[in-house]
Coordinates of C-alpha atoms and ligand atoms in Angstrom, one line a residue:
M1 CA 3.6 6.6 -4.4
F2 CA 1.7 4.0 -6.4
R3 CA 3.2 0.7 -6.9
P4 CA 4.0 -2.3 -4.8
A5 CA 7.3 -2.8 -3.2
R6 CA 8.8 -6.0 -4.6
W7 CA 11.7 -7.0 -2.6
T8 CA 13.4 -9.1 -5.2
R9 CA 16.4 -7.5 -6.7
L10 CA 17.3 -8.7 -10.2
V11 CA 18.9 -6.1 -12.4
P12 CA 21.6 -3.5 -11.9
L13 CA 21.4 0.1 -12.8
A14 CA 23.7 -0.5 -15.8
L15 CA 21.1 -2.6 -17.4
A16 CA 18.6 0.1 -16.9
A17 CA 20.9 2.4 -18.8
V18 CA 21.2 -0.1 -21.6
L19 CA 17.4 -0.5 -21.7
A20 CA 17.1 3.3 -21.9
V21 CA 19.6 3.5 -24.8
G22 CA 18.3 0.4 -26.5
A23 CA 14.8 1.8 -26.8
G24 CA 16.2 4.9 -28.5
S25 CA 15.6 7.5 -25.8
Q26 CA 18.3 9.8 -24.8
L27 CA 20.1 8.5 -21.7
P28 CA 19.6 11.1 -19.0
A29 CA 22.8 12.5 -17.6
A30 CA 21.7 11.9 -14.1
V31 CA 21.4 8.2 -14.7
Q32 CA 25.0 8.0 -16.0
A33 CA 26.2 10.2 -13.3
S34 CA 24.5 8.4 -10.5
A35 CA 26.1 5.0 -10.9
P36 CA 28.7 4.8 -8.1
P37 CA 31.9 2.8 -8.5
D38 CA 30.9 0.0 -6.2
R39 CA 27.9 -0.8 -8.4
K40 CA 29.7 -3.8 -9.8
S41 CA 29.2 -5.9 -6.6
V42 CA 25.5 -5.2 -6.8
A43 CA 25.6 -6.2 -10.5
E44 CA 27.5 -9.4 -9.6
Q45 CA 24.7 -10.4 -7.2
N46 CA 22.3 -9.7 -10.0
D47 CA 20.4 -7.4 -7.7
E48 CA 17.7 -5.0 -8.6
L49 CA 17.5 -1.6 -7.0
I50 CA 14.5 0.3 -6.0
Q51 CA 15.0 3.8 -7.3
L52 CA 13.3 7.2 -7.0
L53 CA 13.1 8.8 -10.5
R54 CA 12.2 12.3 -11.6
V55 CA 10.4 11.6 -14.9
N56 CA 10.1 14.5 -17.3
T57 CA 6.4 15.3 -17.9
P58 CA 6.3 18.8 -19.4
T59 CA 2.7 18.7 -20.6
Q60 CA -0.6 17.6 -19.1
P61 CA -1.0 14.8 -21.7
D62 CA 2.5 13.5 -20.6
R63 CA 1.3 13.4 -17.0
K64 CA -1.9 11.6 -18.0
R65 CA 0.0 9.1 -20.1
L66 CA 2.4 8.5 -17.2
T67 CA -0.5 7.9 -14.8
S68 CA -2.0 5.4 -17.2
L69 CA 1.2 3.3 -17.0
D70 CA 0.2 2.5 -13.4
L71 CA 3.6 3.0 -11.9
D72 CA 4.3 3.9 -8.3
L73 CA 4.0 7.7 -8.5
A74 CA 5.8 9.2 -5.6
E75 CA 3.2 11.9 -5.1
S76 CA 5.8 14.5 -5.8
A77 CA 5.2 16.4 -9.1
G78 CA 6.0 19.8 -10.4
P79 CA 5.0 21.7 -13.6
T80 CA 7.5 19.7 -15.7
Y81 CA 8.1 16.4 -13.8
T82 CA 6.6 13.6 -11.9
D83 CA 8.5 11.5 -9.4
V84 CA 8.2 7.7 -9.7
V85 CA 9.4 4.8 -7.5
A86 CA 10.8 2.3 -9.9
Y87 CA 11.2 -1.3 -9.0
G88 CA 13.8 -2.3 -11.5
K89 CA 14.0 -3.3 -15.1
S90 CA 10.3 -3.8 -15.8
D91 CA 9.4 -0.4 -14.7
L92 CA 12.4 1.2 -16.4
R93 CA 11.5 -0.6 -19.6
L94 CA 7.9 0.5 -19.4
L95 CA 9.0 4.1 -19.0
T96 CA 11.4 3.9 -21.9
L97 CA 9.0 2.2 -24.2
A98 CA 6.5 4.9 -23.5
G99 CA 9.2 7.5 -24.5
F100 CA 9.8 9.0 -21.1
T101 CA 13.2 10.4 -20.0
W102 CA 14.2 10.8 -16.3
S103 CA 16.9 11.6 -13.8
V104 CA 17.6 9.5 -10.7
L105 CA 16.9 11.2 -7.4
E106 CA 17.8 8.2 -5.2
D107 CA 19.4 5.2 -6.8
D108 CA 19.0 2.8 -3.8
L109 CA 15.9 3.4 -1.6
E110 CA 16.6 0.4 0.5
G111 CA 20.2 1.5 1.1
A112 CA 18.8 4.9 2.1
D113 CA 16.5 3.2 4.6
R114 CA 19.5 1.5 6.2
Q115 CA 21.3 4.8 6.4
R116 CA 18.1 6.3 8.0
E117 CA 18.3 3.8 10.8
K118 CA 21.9 4.8 11.5
D119 CA 20.9 8.5 11.5
D120 CA 18.0 7.8 13.9
A121 CA 20.4 6.2 16.4
A122 CA 22.8 9.2 16.2
Y123 CA 19.9 11.6 16.7
A124 CA 18.6 9.7 19.8
K125 CA 22.2 9.8 21.2
A126 CA 22.4 13.5 20.5
V127 CA 19.1 14.2 22.3
R128 CA 20.3 12.0 25.2
N129 CA 23.5 13.9 25.4
K130 CA 21.5 17.2 25.3
S131 CA 23.5 18.3 22.3
I132 CA 20.1 18.7 20.6
L133 CA 17.6 20.6 22.7
A134 CA 14.5 21.1 20.5
T135 CA 12.6 17.9 21.1
L136 CA 9.0 16.9 20.2
P137 CA 6.2 17.3 22.7
S138 CA 6.4 13.6 23.6
G139 CA 10.2 13.5 23.7
R140 CA 10.3 10.7 21.1
T141 CA 13.6 10.2 19.2
S142 CA 12.6 7.4 16.8
Y143 CA 9.6 6.3 14.8
R144 CA 6.9 4.6 16.8
Q145 CA 5.9 1.0 16.2
L146 CA 2.1 0.3 16.2
A147 CA 2.3 -0.8 19.9
D148 CA 4.0 2.5 20.8
F149 CA 1.1 4.5 19.2
N150 CA -1.5 2.5 21.1
N151 CA 0.4 2.6 24.4
D152 CA 0.9 6.4 24.1
L153 CA -2.8 7.0 23.4
A154 CA -3.8 4.9 26.4
S155 CA -1.3 6.6 28.7
L156 CA -2.4 10.1 27.6
A157 CA -6.0 9.1 28.4
Q158 CA -4.9 7.8 31.8
Q159 CA -2.8 10.9 32.5
Y160 CA -5.4 13.4 31.5
P161 CA -8.8 11.7 32.4
T162 CA -10.9 14.9 32.2
K163 CA -9.4 16.0 28.9
A164 CA -8.5 12.9 26.9
K165 CA -10.7 10.0 26.1
L166 CA -9.5 6.9 24.4
I167 CA -11.7 5.8 21.5
T168 CA -11.8 2.5 19.6
L169 CA -13.2 2.8 16.1
K170 CA -16.2 0.5 15.4
E171 CA -14.5 -2.1 13.3
K172 CA -11.3 -4.1 13.7
S173 CA -8.8 -4.2 10.8
L174 CA -8.7 -7.3 8.6
E175 CA -5.9 -8.8 10.7
G176 CA -8.0 -8.2 13.8
R177 CA -6.3 -5.1 15.2
S178 CA -8.3 -2.3 16.9
V179 CA -8.0 1.2 15.5
Q180 CA -7.6 3.7 18.3
G181 CA -7.8 7.5 18.7
L182 CA -8.2 10.2 21.3
E183 CA -10.8 12.8 21.9
I184 CA -9.3 15.9 23.5
S185 CA -11.3 18.7 25.1
H186 CA -12.1 20.3 28.4
N187 CA -14.6 18.0 30.2
V188 CA -14.2 15.5 27.4
G189 CA -16.8 13.2 28.9
V190 CA -19.6 15.8 28.6
S191 CA -21.6 15.9 25.4
S192 CA -21.3 19.5 24.7
G193 CA -22.1 20.7 21.1
K194 CA -18.5 21.8 20.5
P195 CA -17.3 21.7 16.9
V196 CA -14.7 18.9 16.0
F197 CA -11.3 19.1 14.4
L198 CA -10.3 15.6 13.2
S199 CA -6.6 14.8 12.4
M200 CA -5.6 11.4 11.0
G201 CA -2.4 9.7 10.0
L202 CA -1.3 6.5 8.3
H203 CA -4.0 5.8 5.8
H204 CA -0.9 4.8 3.8
A205 CA 1.3 2.4 5.7
R206 CA 4.7 3.7 4.6
E207 CA 4.0 7.4 5.4
W208 CA 5.3 7.1 9.0
P209 CA 5.7 10.9 9.7
S210 CA 1.9 11.3 9.2
G211 CA 1.2 9.2 12.4
E212 CA 4.0 11.0 14.3
L213 CA 2.7 14.5 13.6
T214 CA -0.8 13.5 14.4
I215 CA 0.0 12.1 17.9
E216 CA 2.6 14.8 18.7
F217 CA -0.2 17.4 18.3
A218 CA -2.2 15.5 20.9
Y219 CA 0.7 15.6 23.3
D220 CA 1.2 19.3 22.7
L221 CA -2.5 20.1 23.3
L222 CA -2.5 18.1 26.6
K223 CA 0.8 19.3 27.9
N224 CA 0.2 23.0 27.1
D225 CA -3.4 23.3 28.1
G226 CA -3.4 26.1 30.7
V227 CA 0.1 27.1 29.7
D228 CA -0.5 28.4 26.1
T229 CA -3.6 30.5 25.9
R230 CA -4.3 29.5 22.3
I231 CA -4.4 25.9 23.3
T232 CA -6.5 26.5 26.4
N233 CA -9.0 28.3 24.2
I234 CA -9.0 25.5 21.6
L235 CA -9.8 22.8 24.3
E236 CA -12.5 25.0 25.8
K237 CA -14.3 25.6 22.5
S238 CA -13.6 22.6 20.4
K239 CA -13.0 18.9 20.5
V240 CA -9.9 17.6 18.7
I241 CA -10.0 14.0 17.7
V242 CA -6.8 12.3 16.6
V243 CA -6.5 8.9 14.9
P244 CA -2.8 8.5 14.3
V245 CA -3.0 5.0 12.6
V246 CA -6.0 4.5 10.4
N247 CA -4.4 1.4 8.7
P248 CA -2.7 -0.6 11.5
D249 CA -2.2 -3.8 9.4
G250 CA -0.4 -2.0 6.7
F251 CA 1.6 0.1 9.1
N252 CA 2.6 -2.9 11.2
L253 CA 3.9 -4.5 8.0
S254 CA 5.7 -1.4 6.8
R255 CA 7.5 -1.2 10.2
T256 CA 8.8 -4.8 9.7
L257 CA 12.2 -4.8 8.1
G258 CA 11.9 -5.6 4.4
Y259 CA 8.4 -4.3 4.0
E260 CA 8.9 -0.6 4.4
M261 CA 7.3 0.4 1.1
K262 CA 3.9 -1.2 1.9
R263 CA 1.2 1.3 1.1
K264 CA -2.2 -0.3 1.1
N265 CA -4.2 -2.4 3.6
C266 CA -4.1 -6.2 4.0
R267 CA -7.0 -7.3 1.7
I268 CA -5.5 -10.1 -0.3
T269 CA -8.7 -11.4 -1.9
N270 CA -11.8 -9.2 -2.4
G271 CA -14.3 -9.7 0.4
Q272 CA -12.2 -12.2 2.3
I273 CA -10.4 -12.0 5.6
P274 CA -6.7 -12.7 5.1
T275 CA -5.3 -15.8 6.9
A276 CA -2.5 -15.3 9.4
G277 CA 0.7 -14.3 7.7
Q278 CA -0.9 -14.0 4.3
C279 CA -0.4 -10.2 4.0
A280 CA 3.4 -10.6 4.4
Q281 CA 3.8 -13.4 1.9
S282 CA 6.0 -12.2 -0.9
S283 CA 3.5 -13.3 -3.6
N284 CA 1.0 -10.9 -2.0
Q285 CA 3.1 -7.8 -1.6
S286 CA 1.3 -6.0 -4.4
R287 CA -2.1 -6.9 -3.0
G288 CA -4.3 -4.7 -0.9
V289 CA -6.9 -1.9 -1.3
D290 CA -5.8 1.7 -1.3
P291 CA -7.7 3.2 1.6
N292 CA -7.5 6.5 -0.1
R293 CA -9.4 5.4 -3.1
N294 CA -12.1 3.4 -1.2
Y295 CA -14.4 6.2 0.1
S296 CA -17.7 6.5 -1.7
G297 CA -17.3 10.1 -3.0
F298 CA -16.9 9.7 -6.8
W299 CA -15.7 6.2 -6.1
G300 CA -14.6 4.4 -9.2
G301 CA -13.7 7.5 -11.2
P302 CA -10.3 8.8 -12.5
G303 CA -7.0 8.3 -10.7
A304 CA -8.1 5.0 -9.0
S305 CA -7.3 1.6 -10.4
T306 CA -9.4 -1.5 -11.0
S307 CA -6.3 -3.7 -10.7
T308 CA -5.9 -5.6 -7.4
T309 CA -2.2 -5.2 -7.7
S310 CA -2.1 -1.5 -8.4
E311 CA -1.0 0.9 -5.5
T312 CA -4.2 2.8 -6.2
Y313 CA -6.6 -0.2 -6.2
R314 CA -10.0 1.2 -5.3
G315 CA -11.4 -2.0 -3.9
P316 CA -14.4 -4.0 -5.2
G317 CA -16.9 -1.4 -4.0
A318 CA -17.0 1.9 -2.1
F319 CA -16.4 1.4 1.6
S320 CA -15.5 -2.3 1.1
E321 CA -12.8 -1.9 3.7
P322 CA -13.0 -1.7 7.5
E323 CA -10.4 1.2 7.5
T324 CA -12.6 3.5 5.5
R325 CA -15.8 2.4 7.1
N326 CA -14.2 3.3 10.4
I327 CA -13.6 6.9 9.3
Q328 CA -17.0 7.1 7.7
A329 CA -18.6 6.1 11.0
L330 CA -16.4 8.5 13.0
V331 CA -17.1 11.5 10.8
S332 CA -20.8 10.6 10.6
A333 CA -21.1 10.6 14.4
H334 CA -19.4 14.0 15.1
Q335 CA -19.8 17.5 13.7
V336 CA -16.3 17.4 12.1
T337 CA -16.1 21.0 10.8
T338 CA -12.4 20.7 9.9
L339 CA -10.5 17.6 8.9
I340 CA -6.8 17.0 8.1
T341 CA -5.7 13.7 6.7
N342 CA -1.9 13.5 7.0
H343 CA 0.2 11.8 4.3
T344 CA 3.8 12.0 3.0
Y345 CA 5.3 13.5 0.8
S346 CA 5.6 16.7 -1.4
N347 CA 5.1 19.6 1.0
L348 CA 1.5 20.3 0.0
V349 CA -1.8 21.4 1.5
L350 CA -4.5 20.0 -0.8
R351 CA -8.1 20.9 -0.9
E352 CA -11.0 19.7 -3.0
P353 CA -11.7 19.1 -5.8
G354 CA -9.7 16.0 -6.4
Y355 CA -10.1 15.6 -10.2
A356 CA -9.5 18.2 -12.9
A357 CA -12.8 17.9 -14.6
A358 CA -14.7 18.8 -11.4
A359 CA -16.0 22.3 -10.8
N360 CA -14.5 24.4 -8.1
T361 CA -16.2 23.6 -4.8
P362 CA -19.0 26.0 -3.7
D363 CA -16.7 26.9 -0.8
E364 CA -13.6 27.7 -2.8
T365 CA -13.1 31.1 -1.2
V366 CA -13.1 30.0 2.4
Y367 CA -11.5 26.6 1.6
K368 CA -8.6 28.4 -0.2
S369 CA -8.2 31.0 2.4
L370 CA -7.9 28.3 5.2
G371 CA -5.5 26.2 3.1
D372 CA -3.4 29.3 2.3
Q373 CA -3.3 30.3 6.0
M374 CA -2.0 26.9 7.0
A375 CA 0.5 26.7 4.2
A376 CA 1.9 30.0 5.2
Q377 CA 2.9 28.3 8.5
N378 CA 4.3 25.0 7.3
G379 CA 5.8 26.5 4.1
Y380 CA 4.0 24.0 1.8
T381 CA 2.2 24.8 -1.4
S382 CA -1.6 25.3 -1.0
Q383 CA -3.4 24.0 -4.1
K384 CA -6.4 22.1 -5.4
A385 CA -5.8 18.4 -5.0
Y386 CA -6.1 17.6 -8.7
Q387 CA -3.2 19.9 -9.4
L388 CA -1.1 17.1 -8.1
Y389 CA -3.0 14.5 -10.1
D390 CA -6.5 13.2 -10.4
T391 CA -7.9 11.0 -7.7
T392 CA -11.4 9.8 -6.7
G393 CA -12.6 7.9 -3.6
T394 CA -10.3 9.8 -1.2
T395 CA -11.2 10.7 2.3
E396 CA -12.4 14.3 1.5
D397 CA -14.0 13.3 -1.8
W398 CA -16.6 11.7 0.6
S399 CA -16.2 13.8 3.8
Y400 CA -16.3 17.3 2.4
Y401 CA -19.1 16.8 -0.1
A402 CA -21.2 14.8 2.3
T403 CA -20.7 17.0 5.5
G404 CA -19.4 20.4 4.4
G405 CA -16.5 20.1 6.9
L406 CA -13.5 21.6 5.3
G407 CA -11.1 18.7 4.6
F408 CA -7.4 18.8 3.6
T409 CA -4.7 16.4 2.7
F410 CA -1.3 17.4 4.0
E411 CA 1.6 15.9 2.2
H412 CA 4.5 16.3 4.6
G413 CA 8.2 16.4 3.6
A414 CA 10.2 17.2 0.5
S415 CA 11.3 13.9 -0.8
S416 CA 10.8 10.9 1.3
F417 CA 8.0 8.7 2.7
H418 CA 9.9 8.3 6.0
P419 CA 13.1 10.3 6.2
A420 CA 15.5 10.2 9.2
F421 CA 13.5 10.8 12.4
S422 CA 15.6 13.9 13.1
N423 CA 13.4 15.6 10.4
I424 CA 10.2 15.2 12.4
P425 CA 10.9 18.0 14.9
N426 CA 11.5 20.2 11.9
Y427 CA 8.2 19.1 10.3
Y428 CA 6.5 19.9 13.5
F429 CA 8.1 23.1 14.7
G430 CA 9.3 24.3 11.3
S431 CA 12.8 25.0 10.2
G432 CA 14.7 27.6 8.1
S433 CA 12.2 30.2 6.9
T434 CA 9.3 28.4 8.8
A435 CA 11.3 28.0 12.1
G436 CA 8.9 28.5 15.0
K437 CA 5.9 27.9 12.7
G438 CA 5.7 24.5 11.0
N439 CA 2.8 22.1 11.2
R440 CA 2.3 22.9 14.9
E441 CA 1.0 26.3 13.8
A442 CA -0.8 24.9 10.8
Y443 CA -2.7 22.5 13.1
L444 CA -3.4 25.3 15.6
I445 CA -4.9 27.4 12.8
A446 CA -7.0 24.4 11.7
A447 CA -8.3 24.1 15.3
E448 CA -9.0 27.8 15.6
S449 CA -10.8 27.7 12.3
T450 CA -12.9 24.9 13.7
I451 CA -14.1 27.2 16.5
N452 CA -14.8 30.1 14.1
P453 CA -18.6 30.2 13.7
A454 CA -18.2 32.0 10.4
R455 CA -16.8 28.8 9.0
H456 CA -19.5 26.4 10.2
S457 CA -23.2 26.6 11.4
V458 CA -24.8 27.1 14.8
V459 CA -28.1 25.8 16.2
T460 CA -29.1 27.4 19.4
G461 CA -32.1 27.7 21.7
T462 CA -33.7 26.5 24.9
G463 CA -34.7 23.1 26.0
P464 CA -35.1 21.0 29.1
A465 CA -31.8 20.4 31.0
G466 CA -30.8 16.8 30.6
A467 CA -32.7 16.3 27.4
V468 CA -30.9 14.5 24.5
L469 CA -30.9 16.5 21.3
R470 CA -30.3 14.6 18.1
L471 CA -29.4 16.0 14.7
K472 CA -29.9 13.5 11.8
K473 CA -29.7 13.6 8.1
S474 CA -30.1 10.6 5.7
F475 CA -29.1 10.9 2.1
T476 CA -27.3 9.0 -0.6
T477 CA -23.8 9.5 -1.9
K478 CA -23.3 8.9 -5.6
T479 CA -20.3 7.0 -6.9
W480 CA -18.7 7.7 -10.3
N481 CA -21.0 5.2 -12.1
G482 CA -24.1 6.7 -10.5
T483 CA -24.7 4.0 -7.8
L484 CA -26.4 5.6 -4.8
L485 CA -25.1 4.6 -1.4
P486 CA -27.0 5.3 1.8
D487 CA -25.3 7.7 4.2
V488 CA -26.5 8.8 7.7
L489 CA -25.0 11.7 9.7
E490 CA -26.2 11.5 13.3
T491 CA -24.9 13.4 16.3
T492 CA -26.2 14.0 19.8
M493 CA -25.8 16.5 22.6
T494 CA -27.3 16.9 26.0
V495 CA -29.0 20.2 27.0
P496 CA -26.9 21.6 29.8
A497 CA -28.1 22.8 33.2
G498 CA -29.6 26.3 32.7
G499 CA -31.7 25.0 29.7
T500 CA -29.9 26.9 26.9
Y501 CA -28.0 25.0 24.3
T502 CA -25.5 26.0 21.6
W503 CA -24.6 23.4 19.0
H504 CA -21.8 23.9 16.5
T505 CA -22.6 21.9 13.5
N506 CA -22.0 21.5 9.8
Q507 CA -24.3 23.2 7.3
S508 CA -27.6 21.4 6.6
T509 CA -27.2 21.4 2.8
R510 CA -24.4 19.2 1.5
P511 CA -21.8 20.9 -0.8
I512 CA -22.6 18.3 -3.5
T513 CA -26.2 19.4 -3.4
I514 CA -25.3 23.0 -3.7
Q515 CA -22.9 22.3 -6.5
N516 CA -25.5 20.4 -8.4
G517 CA -28.1 23.1 -7.9
G518 CA -30.2 20.8 -5.8
G519 CA -31.8 23.3 -3.5
T520 CA -31.7 23.1 0.3
E521 CA -31.5 20.3 2.7
S522 CA -32.4 20.2 6.5
W523 CA -31.2 18.5 9.6
T524 CA -33.9 16.7 11.5
L525 CA -33.6 17.9 15.2
T526 CA -35.3 15.8 17.8
C527 CA -35.6 16.5 21.6
E528 CA -35.7 13.2 23.6
R529 CA -35.9 11.8 27.0
P530 CA -32.6 10.0 27.9
T531 CA -34.6 6.8 27.3
G532 CA -34.9 7.7 23.6
Q533 CA -38.6 8.8 23.8
V534 CA -38.9 11.6 21.2
L535 CA -40.8 14.6 22.6
E536 CA -40.4 17.1 19.8
T537 CA -39.2 17.0 16.2
R538 CA -38.1 20.0 14.2
S539 CA -36.6 20.6 10.8
V540 CA -33.5 22.9 10.8
T541 CA -32.0 24.6 7.7
V542 CA -28.8 26.4 8.3
A543 CA -25.9 27.5 6.0
R544 CA -22.2 27.8 6.6
G545 CA -21.7 30.9 8.7
G546 CA -25.4 30.9 9.6
S547 CA -27.1 30.5 13.0
V548 CA -30.6 29.4 13.7
T549 CA -32.7 29.4 16.9
A550 CA -34.8 26.4 17.8
N551 CA -36.5 26.8 21.1
L552 CA -37.8 23.4 22.1
T553 CA -40.9 24.5 23.9
A554 CA -43.0 21.4 23.4
C555 CA -40.2 19.3 24.6
S556 CA -39.7 21.5 27.7
T557 CA -43.4 21.1 28.5
A558 CA -43.5 17.4 28.1
F559 CA -40.1 16.6 29.7
Ligands
0X9_601 O1 -2.6 9.7 -3.8 C1 -2.9 9.9 -2.7 O2 -3.7 9.2 -2.1 C2 -2.3 11.1 -1.9 N1 -0.9 11.1 -2.1 S1 0.0 9.9 -1.4 O3 1.2 9.9 -2.0 N2 0.2 10.2 0.1 O4 -0.6 8.6 -1.6 C3 -2.9 12.4 -2.5 C4 -4.3 12.4 -2.7 C5 -4.7 13.9 -2.9 N3 -5.8 14.0 -3.8 C6 -5.6 14.3 -5.1 N4 -4.4 14.3 -5.6 N5 -6.6 14.5 -5.9
ZN602 ZN1 -0.6 8.9 1.3

């Protein structure tokens, strides 16, 4: 995954082979075998192919050494190998000089993209002819463009006004685009105290299926509410929030022919807004901040680069980017008890911790059990995130340790950032041994786990109908070098008619505090007039699986 797409092509595969031999490493059989007969014409044009390589990394030191080369790791790794996107001779030379051997999984990624477009057209035709019947909840037959995502979110909100609310995240992207999502629940406009399941896509621009799966789940919930009892129950008891495109600038560029391998955002110069067209300039193609290294949790630690041209560039500071600040604000303003951030690829369900030197999380038992349950549906491998490789500053490095909401990274697909679209129904509904399960079932399990009070906390009691209740917690999140950054979690609900409230929340003590043996922390609960006048203040301490009663009698008297 890591490494800029450089769209110049300079060197044929044959030269790669020469380089490999020249440096004294054994030429892998797959490299020899993979050169097709028509390679000559490519060589004549002096082209350079973008390849997918399977690099042999039998030991942990090998994997560490490979990571340190700052190549574009394809986030697919097994016990003895790590897949790498290689951009021609400089990358191949780097690997060779470092003593690595490899086989070629795909010798022309751009050619594969052209083939994918042909396949998508054939798939759309087959669906139109009804020779393929299993279609996605929305009926889509090709990857969405950015405008399609935004139009679809808006039409769902319009079509289901009591169940779907369009949301715009607080900051625009660097190129001025708004970031949109949908809140989905019965009586979505009523502030209800329901627990929240947040699903997101496209932190990484080229990982197109991650946005598709996120929005298809929204269609599924809205279409099948009242039809499928599991979905009816989910919308009654929880709120599902989807944000299919977290990084619209990067995604928009990746959907422009010639830029498909764009991964990061459009930050060209630290702290500066890019000028129009700057992000697409060929000299800037390796620029950008990796949104999945820019969150504050352990920011600046292992598996995140300080180089502005690295695919894992962490940015000049934690939350330096609007894309990550948006998600921070969204999560801080809701009781997100379950979170899935969708990525591609490797068929993985990843839970914290994200770097190998970290201790197991204090929630390892429940965390693993939910990860395993979901992986049993989509057929992926459930594991700790660092078992793929070390990272810091990822979404859950912040969200899990700061809120306690169980957060997962899903890496969809076996071997491609964005395979032919005909794969997406298989990802969603499952295929082969997972037929009828797939990510649809995994997401339903995530939503059902969100509802399960054993997996979050409950604050309940009496108060005056119409009063605004507020739960607030202020603390600091520590980056890798010890900098303390202010964080505020703040959510509200309204006491319903009848004067009894039930609020499904995250635990009051942060996992990071539990892990560091730091004692207990509390929520501050206030009961207010709708004008904001505070009538009662309480301190609430509640653990995961716990319930606490707070009868707001002073507030009731004064209201
Ligand atoms: O590196 C990433 O950001 C994620 N993979 S991707 O290829 N989609 O970019 C994985 C991050 C998961 N966390 C850890 N591996 N610790
Ligand atoms: Zn990703």
